[in-house]
Short mmCIF file of C-alpha atoms in Angstrom, two decimals:
data_model
loop_
_atom_site.label_atom_id
_atom_site.label_comp_id
_atom_site.label_asym_id
_atom_site.label_seq_id
_atom_site.Cartn_x
_atom_site.Cartn_y
_atom_site.Cartn_z
CA UNK A 1 0.55 84.01 -20.19
CA UNK A 2 -2.88 84.88 -18.09
CA UNK A 3 -2.54 88.07 -16.22
CA UNK A 4 -4.51 86.33 -13.13
CA UNK A 5 -1.36 84.26 -12.24
CA UNK A 6 0.52 85.81 -9.06
CA UNK A 7 3.80 85.34 -7.82
CA UNK A 8 3.40 82.22 -5.19
CA UNK A 9 5.71 81.93 -2.35
CA UNK A 10 7.02 78.75 -3.79
CA UNK A 11 7.58 80.16 -7.34
CA UNK A 12 9.23 82.77 -5.33
CA UNK A 13 11.85 80.54 -3.58
CA UNK A 14 12.51 78.33 -6.87
CA UNK A 15 13.02 82.16 -8.74
CA UNK A 16 15.58 83.16 -5.49
CA UNK A 17 16.98 78.96 -6.19
CA UNK A 18 17.87 79.54 -9.78
CA UNK A 19 20.02 82.61 -8.71
CA UNK A 20 22.98 81.06 -5.73
CA UNK A 21 21.86 77.84 -3.73
CA UNK A 22 22.75 80.30 -0.81
CA UNK A 23 19.40 82.41 0.21
CA UNK A 24 20.96 85.29 1.32
CA UNK A 25 23.49 85.34 -1.60
CA UNK A 26 20.31 85.13 -4.13
CA UNK A 27 18.49 87.98 -2.07
CA UNK A 28 20.98 90.31 -2.88
CA UNK A 29 21.62 89.23 -6.82
CA UNK A 30 17.89 89.55 -6.73
CA UNK A 31 18.33 92.62 -5.37
CA UNK A 32 20.67 93.57 -8.07
CA UNK A 33 18.81 91.85 -10.81
CA UNK A 34 15.87 94.21 -10.38
CA UNK A 35 17.61 97.13 -10.11
CA UNK A 36 18.99 96.54 -13.88
CA UNK A 37 15.73 95.83 -14.78
CA UNK A 38 14.40 99.00 -13.91
CA UNK A 39 16.80 101.20 -15.23
CA UNK A 40 16.48 99.24 -19.08
CA UNK A 41 12.92 100.13 -19.06
CA UNK A 42 13.64 103.57 -17.38
CA UNK A 43 15.91 103.83 -20.61
CA UNK A 44 13.61 102.28 -22.50
CA UNK A 45 11.35 104.69 -21.49
CA UNK A 46 8.53 103.10 -19.84
CA UNK A 47 5.63 104.65 -18.04
CA UNK A 48 6.41 102.75 -15.25
CA UNK A 49 9.73 100.82 -14.96
CA UNK A 50 8.98 99.62 -11.26
CA UNK A 51 5.61 97.48 -12.39
CA UNK A 52 7.79 96.55 -15.19
CA UNK A 53 10.98 95.39 -13.69
CA UNK A 54 8.67 92.73 -11.23
CA UNK A 55 6.71 92.08 -14.28
CA UNK A 56 9.63 90.39 -15.37
CA UNK A 57 10.56 89.24 -12.57
CA UNK A 58 6.88 87.23 -12.23
CA UNK A 59 7.04 86.06 -15.91
CA UNK A 60 10.67 84.60 -15.20
CA UNK A 61 9.34 82.82 -11.72
CA UNK A 62 6.60 81.46 -13.48
CA UNK A 63 8.60 80.18 -16.25
CA UNK A 64 10.75 78.13 -13.85
CA UNK A 65 7.87 76.95 -11.95
CA UNK A 66 6.47 75.24 -14.82
CA UNK A 67 9.93 73.55 -15.77
CA UNK A 68 11.29 75.75 -17.98
CA UNK A 69 15.52 74.78 -18.43
CA UNK A 70 17.04 78.33 -18.70
CA UNK A 71 20.70 78.10 -20.06
CA UNK A 72 20.93 81.67 -20.52
CA UNK A 73 19.73 84.02 -18.20
CA UNK A 74 20.17 87.97 -19.41
CA UNK A 75 18.88 86.78 -22.68
CA UNK A 76 15.25 84.14 -21.47
CA UNK A 77 14.86 87.93 -18.88
CA UNK A 78 15.83 90.50 -22.76
CA UNK A 79 13.18 88.37 -24.46
CA UNK A 80 10.28 88.80 -21.82
CA UNK A 81 11.68 92.79 -21.38
CA UNK A 82 11.23 92.35 -25.04
CA UNK A 83 7.97 91.41 -25.02
CA UNK A 84 6.74 93.67 -22.03
CA UNK A 85 7.82 96.67 -24.13
CA UNK A 86 6.45 95.68 -27.06
CA UNK A 87 2.93 95.41 -24.85
CA UNK A 88 3.11 98.52 -23.87
CA UNK A 89 4.59 100.56 -26.49
CA UNK A 90 1.58 102.38 -27.23
CA UNK A 91 1.80 103.81 -23.29
CA UNK A 92 5.16 104.70 -23.73
CA UNK A 93 6.59 108.63 -23.51
CA UNK A 94 6.33 110.28 -26.79
CA UNK A 95 7.46 113.22 -27.81
CA UNK A 96 8.49 115.45 -30.09
CA UNK A 97 11.85 116.44 -30.99
CA UNK A 98 13.42 119.29 -28.58
CA UNK A 99 13.50 122.22 -30.70
CA UNK A 100 14.67 124.85 -27.80
CA UNK A 101 15.81 124.12 -23.94
CA UNK A 102 13.65 125.05 -21.70
CA UNK A 103 12.79 128.22 -19.21
CA UNK A 104 15.75 128.68 -16.96
CA UNK A 105 15.30 128.23 -13.60
CA UNK A 106 14.75 131.53 -11.33
CA UNK A 107 17.35 132.64 -8.32
CA UNK A 108 14.96 131.67 -6.41
CA UNK A 109 14.07 127.96 -7.22
CA UNK A 110 17.90 127.64 -7.38
CA UNK A 111 17.60 128.73 -3.89
CA UNK A 112 15.47 126.72 -2.58
CA UNK A 113 17.58 123.61 -4.47
CA UNK A 114 20.60 124.76 -2.73
CA UNK A 115 18.23 124.84 0.44
CA UNK A 116 17.45 121.01 -0.10
CA UNK A 117 20.46 119.50 -0.66
CA UNK A 118 21.80 121.22 2.51
CA UNK A 119 19.33 119.97 4.61
CA UNK A 120 19.55 116.53 3.07
CA UNK A 121 22.82 116.35 3.23
CA UNK A 122 23.01 117.42 7.41
CA UNK A 123 21.12 114.46 8.53
CA UNK A 124 23.46 112.02 6.58
CA UNK A 125 26.56 109.96 8.31
CA UNK A 126 29.81 112.04 8.39
CA UNK A 127 31.61 109.43 5.74
CA UNK A 128 28.79 108.83 3.69
CA UNK A 129 28.52 112.96 3.21
CA UNK A 130 32.45 113.26 2.53
CA UNK A 131 31.83 110.63 -0.12
CA UNK A 132 29.26 111.55 -2.61
CA UNK A 133 30.62 115.21 -2.48
CA UNK A 134 33.90 113.44 -2.76
CA UNK A 135 32.87 111.08 -5.82
CA UNK A 136 31.10 114.31 -7.33
CA UNK A 137 33.72 116.79 -7.42
CA UNK A 138 34.87 118.31 -10.64
CA UNK A 139 34.52 118.87 -14.00
CA UNK A 140 34.04 115.48 -16.26
CA UNK A 141 37.86 114.90 -17.18
CA UNK A 142 39.32 115.97 -13.10
CA UNK A 143 36.28 113.20 -11.83
CA UNK A 144 37.70 110.44 -13.40
CA UNK A 145 40.78 110.62 -11.52
CA UNK A 146 39.14 111.81 -8.72
CA UNK A 147 37.66 108.80 -8.59
CA UNK A 148 40.66 106.74 -8.97
CA UNK A 149 42.47 108.51 -6.41
CA UNK A 150 39.31 108.25 -4.08
CA UNK A 151 38.63 104.25 -4.47
CA UNK A 152 42.53 103.96 -3.30
CA UNK A 153 42.43 105.80 -0.30
CA UNK A 154 38.85 104.00 0.45
CA UNK A 155 41.09 101.05 -0.38
CA UNK A 156 38.14 99.93 -2.68
CA UNK A 157 37.80 98.81 -6.49
CA UNK A 158 36.54 101.88 -8.73
CA UNK A 159 33.46 99.51 -9.68
CA UNK A 160 32.91 98.68 -5.77
CA UNK A 161 32.95 102.67 -4.97
CA UNK A 162 31.31 103.25 -8.18
CA UNK A 163 28.06 101.82 -7.07
CA UNK A 164 28.38 102.98 -3.28
CA UNK A 165 28.24 106.48 -4.86
CA UNK A 166 25.41 105.46 -7.48
CA UNK A 167 23.15 104.75 -4.07
CA UNK A 168 24.22 107.50 -1.90
CA UNK A 169 23.36 109.88 -5.32
CA UNK A 170 19.84 108.06 -5.30
CA UNK A 171 19.25 108.52 -1.41
CA UNK A 172 20.11 112.59 -2.48
CA UNK A 173 17.90 112.93 -5.32
CA UNK A 174 14.93 111.28 -3.17
CA UNK A 175 15.59 113.59 -0.09
CA UNK A 176 15.82 116.60 -2.62
CA UNK A 177 12.52 115.95 -4.55
CA UNK A 178 10.62 115.04 -1.25
CA UNK A 179 12.06 118.39 -0.10
CA UNK A 180 10.48 120.27 -3.15
CA UNK A 181 7.82 118.51 -3.77
CA UNK A 182 6.28 119.94 -0.50
CA UNK A 183 6.79 123.15 -1.75
CA UNK A 184 5.11 122.47 -5.09
CA UNK A 185 2.14 121.52 -5.58
CA UNK A 186 2.20 118.14 -6.74
CA UNK A 187 0.74 118.53 -10.23
CA UNK A 188 2.85 121.54 -11.17
CA UNK A 189 5.46 118.93 -10.28
CA UNK A 190 4.12 116.40 -12.34
CA UNK A 191 3.82 118.33 -15.28
CA UNK A 192 8.16 119.54 -14.93
CA UNK A 193 8.92 115.61 -14.34
CA UNK A 194 7.39 114.95 -17.41
CA UNK A 195 8.23 117.93 -19.48
CA UNK A 196 4.56 118.27 -20.28
CA UNK B 9 35.40 102.65 -18.69
CA UNK B 10 33.81 103.12 -22.03
CA UNK B 11 34.02 106.89 -21.64
CA UNK B 12 31.43 107.10 -24.48
CA UNK B 13 28.94 104.71 -23.50
CA UNK B 14 25.96 107.50 -23.05
CA UNK B 15 26.46 108.58 -25.76
CA UNK B 16 26.36 105.27 -27.49
CA UNK B 17 23.52 104.31 -25.67
CA UNK B 18 21.18 107.44 -27.13
CA UNK B 19 22.29 107.53 -30.43
CA UNK B 20 21.47 102.86 -30.59
CA UNK B 21 17.71 104.22 -30.11
CA UNK B 22 17.97 104.69 -33.82
CA UNK B 23 18.95 100.60 -34.82
CA UNK B 24 16.89 98.20 -32.92
CA UNK B 25 19.33 95.04 -33.19
CA UNK B 26 21.79 97.35 -31.61
CA UNK B 27 19.72 98.50 -28.75
CA UNK B 28 18.50 95.14 -28.33
CA UNK B 29 22.19 93.40 -28.00
CA UNK B 30 22.82 96.77 -25.32
CA UNK B 31 19.36 95.77 -23.19
CA UNK B 32 20.92 92.44 -22.83
CA UNK B 33 24.61 93.28 -21.87
CA UNK B 34 22.66 95.71 -19.55
CA UNK B 35 20.89 92.78 -17.61
CA UNK B 36 23.53 90.55 -17.48
CA UNK B 37 26.63 93.02 -16.63
CA UNK B 38 25.93 95.51 -12.64
CA UNK B 39 29.25 97.07 -13.79
CA UNK B 40 28.37 97.91 -17.15
CA UNK B 41 24.49 98.78 -16.03
CA UNK B 42 26.46 101.01 -12.87
CA UNK B 43 28.29 102.61 -15.56
CA UNK B 44 26.11 104.01 -17.78
CA UNK B 45 24.16 105.04 -14.91
CA UNK B 46 26.91 106.90 -13.47
CA UNK B 47 27.62 108.35 -17.26
CA UNK B 48 24.15 109.54 -17.51
CA UNK B 49 24.87 110.91 -14.43
CA UNK B 50 27.56 113.04 -14.98
CA UNK B 51 26.32 114.27 -18.02
CA UNK B 52 23.36 115.90 -15.79
CA UNK B 53 26.20 117.22 -13.66
CA UNK B 54 27.11 119.34 -16.39
CA UNK B 55 24.45 120.20 -18.00
CA UNK B 56 23.63 121.70 -14.40
CA UNK B 57 27.03 123.10 -14.39
CA UNK B 58 26.29 124.93 -18.04
CA UNK B 59 29.47 123.26 -19.51
CA UNK B 60 27.22 120.64 -21.76
CA UNK B 61 27.63 122.15 -25.34
CA UNK B 62 24.48 123.05 -26.61
CA UNK B 63 23.55 119.64 -29.14
CA UNK B 64 24.46 117.69 -25.88
CA UNK B 65 22.35 119.84 -23.67
CA UNK B 66 19.67 119.31 -25.54
CA UNK B 67 20.26 115.71 -26.59
CA UNK B 68 20.49 115.04 -22.85
CA UNK B 69 17.18 116.83 -21.89
CA UNK B 70 15.31 115.20 -24.23
CA UNK B 71 17.01 111.65 -22.94
CA UNK B 72 15.84 113.20 -19.48
CA UNK B 73 11.89 113.94 -20.95
CA UNK B 74 10.97 111.17 -22.58
CA UNK B 75 12.45 108.63 -19.66
CA UNK B 76 10.76 110.52 -16.59
CA UNK B 77 14.10 111.76 -15.15
CA UNK B 78 13.96 116.02 -15.39
CA UNK B 79 13.42 114.93 -11.56
CA UNK B 80 17.25 114.86 -11.21
CA UNK B 81 18.93 118.09 -12.65
CA UNK B 82 17.41 120.07 -9.18
CA UNK B 83 20.01 118.07 -7.11
CA UNK B 84 22.48 117.86 -10.24
CA UNK B 85 21.68 122.04 -9.75
CA UNK B 86 22.13 122.17 -5.96
CA UNK B 87 25.66 119.76 -6.49
CA UNK B 88 26.67 122.34 -8.94
CA UNK B 89 26.21 125.63 -6.76
CA UNK B 90 27.85 123.87 -3.70
CA UNK B 91 30.90 123.57 -5.66
CA UNK B 92 31.21 127.17 -6.80
CA UNK B 93 30.65 128.27 -3.59
CA UNK B 94 33.35 126.07 -1.46
CA UNK B 95 35.85 126.51 -4.72
CA UNK B 96 35.35 130.06 -3.58
CA UNK B 97 35.67 129.60 0.57
CA UNK B 98 39.18 128.13 0.06
CA UNK B 99 40.98 130.60 -0.93
CA UNK B 100 39.20 133.49 1.20
CA UNK B 101 39.52 131.34 3.98
CA UNK B 102 43.46 131.36 2.85
CA UNK B 103 43.66 135.25 2.31
CA UNK B 104 41.96 136.49 5.04
CA UNK B 105 44.51 137.74 7.75
CA UNK B 106 46.32 139.13 4.75
CA UNK B 107 43.30 140.95 3.67
CA UNK B 108 42.34 142.02 6.80
CA UNK B 109 46.08 143.56 7.12
CA UNK B 110 45.44 145.19 4.23
CA UNK B 111 42.41 147.02 4.75
CA UNK B 112 43.46 147.84 8.70
CA UNK B 113 46.91 149.34 6.48
CA UNK B 114 44.32 150.89 4.40
CA UNK B 115 42.94 152.24 7.04
CA UNK B 116 45.57 154.71 8.78
CA UNK B 117 47.04 154.67 5.39
CA UNK B 118 44.55 156.13 2.90
CA UNK B 119 42.27 159.08 3.59
CA UNK B 120 39.68 157.75 2.06
CA UNK B 121 38.87 153.57 1.61
CA UNK B 122 38.98 153.07 -2.32
CA UNK B 123 35.19 150.49 -2.89
CA UNK B 124 36.48 147.58 -5.59
CA UNK B 125 37.14 147.28 -8.82
CA UNK B 126 33.40 147.20 -11.10
CA UNK B 127 33.97 144.08 -13.79
CA UNK B 128 34.28 145.26 -17.12
CA UNK B 129 31.70 145.09 -19.35
CA UNK B 130 31.38 142.40 -22.11
CA UNK B 131 30.00 143.43 -25.32
CA UNK B 132 28.37 140.33 -28.15
CA UNK B 133 26.85 141.44 -30.92
CA UNK B 134 24.12 138.61 -31.22
CA UNK B 135 22.77 137.82 -34.85
CA UNK B 136 18.85 137.10 -35.47
CA UNK B 137 16.74 134.08 -36.72
CA UNK B 138 18.90 131.91 -38.68
CA UNK B 139 21.03 130.39 -35.64
CA UNK B 140 18.95 128.27 -34.59
CA UNK B 141 20.92 124.89 -35.03
CA UNK B 142 22.17 124.32 -31.26
CA UNK B 143 26.04 124.17 -32.32
CA UNK B 144 26.15 127.74 -33.80
CA UNK B 145 24.51 129.48 -31.13
CA UNK B 146 26.84 132.09 -29.71
CA UNK B 147 27.74 131.78 -26.34
CA UNK B 148 29.70 133.74 -24.03
CA UNK B 149 31.56 133.71 -20.69
CA UNK B 150 30.99 136.23 -17.76
CA UNK B 151 31.49 135.99 -13.79
CA UNK B 152 29.36 136.50 -11.62
CA UNK B 153 27.65 140.01 -11.95
CA UNK B 154 29.79 141.13 -14.46
CA UNK B 155 27.72 143.22 -17.25
CA UNK B 156 27.19 142.09 -20.67
CA UNK B 157 25.60 144.50 -22.85
CA UNK B 158 24.10 142.54 -26.58
CA UNK B 159 24.01 144.16 -29.90
CA UNK B 160 20.76 142.66 -30.73
CA UNK B 161 21.31 142.65 -34.48
CA UNK B 162 18.41 143.65 -37.32
CA UNK B 163 17.78 141.50 -40.03
CA UNK B 164 17.44 144.51 -42.64
CA UNK B 165 15.89 147.73 -41.58
CA UNK B 166 16.15 149.41 -37.88
CA UNK B 167 12.16 148.42 -36.24
CA UNK B 168 10.80 151.63 -35.62
CA UNK B 169 9.77 153.01 -31.68
CA UNK B 170 10.29 150.89 -28.87
CA UNK B 171 12.07 147.58 -28.21
CA UNK B 172 10.78 144.87 -25.79
CA UNK B 173 13.07 142.03 -25.58
CA UNK B 174 11.51 138.96 -23.57
CA UNK B 175 13.93 136.02 -22.46
CA UNK B 176 12.35 132.18 -22.53
CA UNK B 177 9.67 134.13 -22.26
CA UNK B 178 9.31 136.11 -19.71
CA UNK B 179 9.78 140.30 -19.86
CA UNK B 180 13.43 141.26 -18.42
CA UNK B 181 14.32 145.10 -18.23
CA UNK B 182 12.23 147.88 -19.68
CA UNK B 183 10.99 149.12 -22.81
CA UNK B 184 13.35 151.72 -24.75
CA UNK B 185 13.88 153.10 -28.12
CA UNK B 186 14.89 150.51 -30.86
CA UNK B 187 18.51 151.32 -31.78
CA UNK B 188 19.44 152.80 -35.27
CA UNK B 189 21.98 149.77 -36.47
CA UNK B 190 20.88 147.85 -33.29
CA UNK B 191 19.28 147.79 -30.54
CA UNK B 192 21.13 147.63 -27.11
CA UNK B 193 20.22 145.30 -24.20
CA UNK B 194 22.29 144.69 -20.99
CA UNK B 195 21.49 141.38 -19.75
CA UNK B 196 20.26 140.81 -16.41
CA UNK B 197 23.11 140.27 -13.89
CA UNK B 198 22.25 137.12 -12.18
CA UNK B 199 21.13 135.76 -14.77
CA UNK B 200 21.86 131.79 -14.41
CA UNK B 201 23.57 129.72 -17.02
CA UNK B 202 21.76 128.25 -19.44
CA UNK B 203 20.60 128.27 -23.09
CA UNK B 204 18.38 131.05 -23.56
CA UNK B 205 16.32 132.41 -26.31
CA UNK B 206 15.50 136.23 -26.66
CA UNK B 207 13.11 137.51 -28.49
CA UNK B 208 12.80 141.18 -29.67
CA UNK B 209 9.26 142.98 -30.09
CA UNK B 210 7.34 145.50 -29.73
CA UNK B 211 5.89 147.09 -26.75
CA UNK B 212 2.49 145.51 -27.99
CA UNK B 213 4.15 142.18 -28.36
CA UNK B 214 4.51 141.90 -32.23
CA UNK B 215 7.80 139.65 -33.07
CA UNK B 216 11.07 141.36 -34.44
CA UNK B 217 13.65 138.64 -34.00
CA UNK B 218 14.57 135.53 -32.18
CA UNK B 219 18.27 134.73 -30.37
CA UNK B 220 20.02 132.67 -29.07
CA UNK B 221 21.92 132.58 -26.39
CA UNK B 222 24.20 130.33 -24.43
CA UNK B 223 24.93 132.05 -20.89
CA UNK B 224 28.57 130.52 -19.35
CA UNK B 225 29.25 131.92 -15.87
CA UNK B 226 33.44 131.52 -15.07
CA UNK B 227 34.00 130.39 -11.57
CA UNK B 228 35.37 131.98 -8.94
#
């Protein structure tokens, strides 16, 4: 594929149409598909999962525009993902096996993280705050039953509750990260994030 | 839902064919993708709470390092701290009236108020060096601020002079004369839960032994 090829409005519309005939539904499916691709690239240790997910969708749109008949979309996208991962394999994180866990977090850091959490949660709507705290309550074994009860209370399927909680968790993590970055110089934060 | 999905995923890194199949399913299935993300998050929370077994903690940390997700740990740690605080607030609230009554009664019935009972000291003998295998790491569970005395065992003969202790590369406490059979060392009472490497050195920094310890804190 030529690196100069850019995603046109027509090609993007073609991609949406392949996902669902209704444009609003197609937009939702596109967002979900992109989220799944970002996670896949993240879990495959890619340096920039967001960029790779966009690259994969752009390649898919181009193949559709060229008239490719795709029978199995996930298998086709996985093929694109495989190629992209191969192309950037030399850039991926390469780390020595871990022999020891890192130095413990100081009490000062724990207090700072806790303050960031409270500050983030304070800006949330009460129902969202309660849902997040209830979902992540208890230890691993207690959580399964607690979440089933919570889903029943809210009249949701467990899958729908999980999806909602994950979005809130992502939002919380982004907020806390932003708060902590204000205090830590960007260079040190990058080192910490990448564990180098 | 497969409760071991995340463990399977981490293990699948060693098998490209299996990994490829799983990747395709993760692209196709939103629920599966959410389940894996959910379990990954639960592992991170357990890691931050200090309840993950050492071998799993090490595997998870490496996974987060490789996937550029170490920034997720502070949120998990903050949630764990919030949980432990709220768990301790409820019984206090329930017992508040009774406690106030008891204190009030005590003031009138006792000439002096009693100080709270100190927590009993925990003593643990730590064996040096060889126990680097995470599954064999010695662990201790204590209440907040409960004193923990470590008996840092020597490999063969006792060192002469003063001994110095570092935890995770940082000095903690004063140098003290090395003990005869072991070096006694009291852990800092506010040390957070986690897995630690302790180094016993001379005051000049010459390494005598290293020790592995997992510290867990009891939720009140």
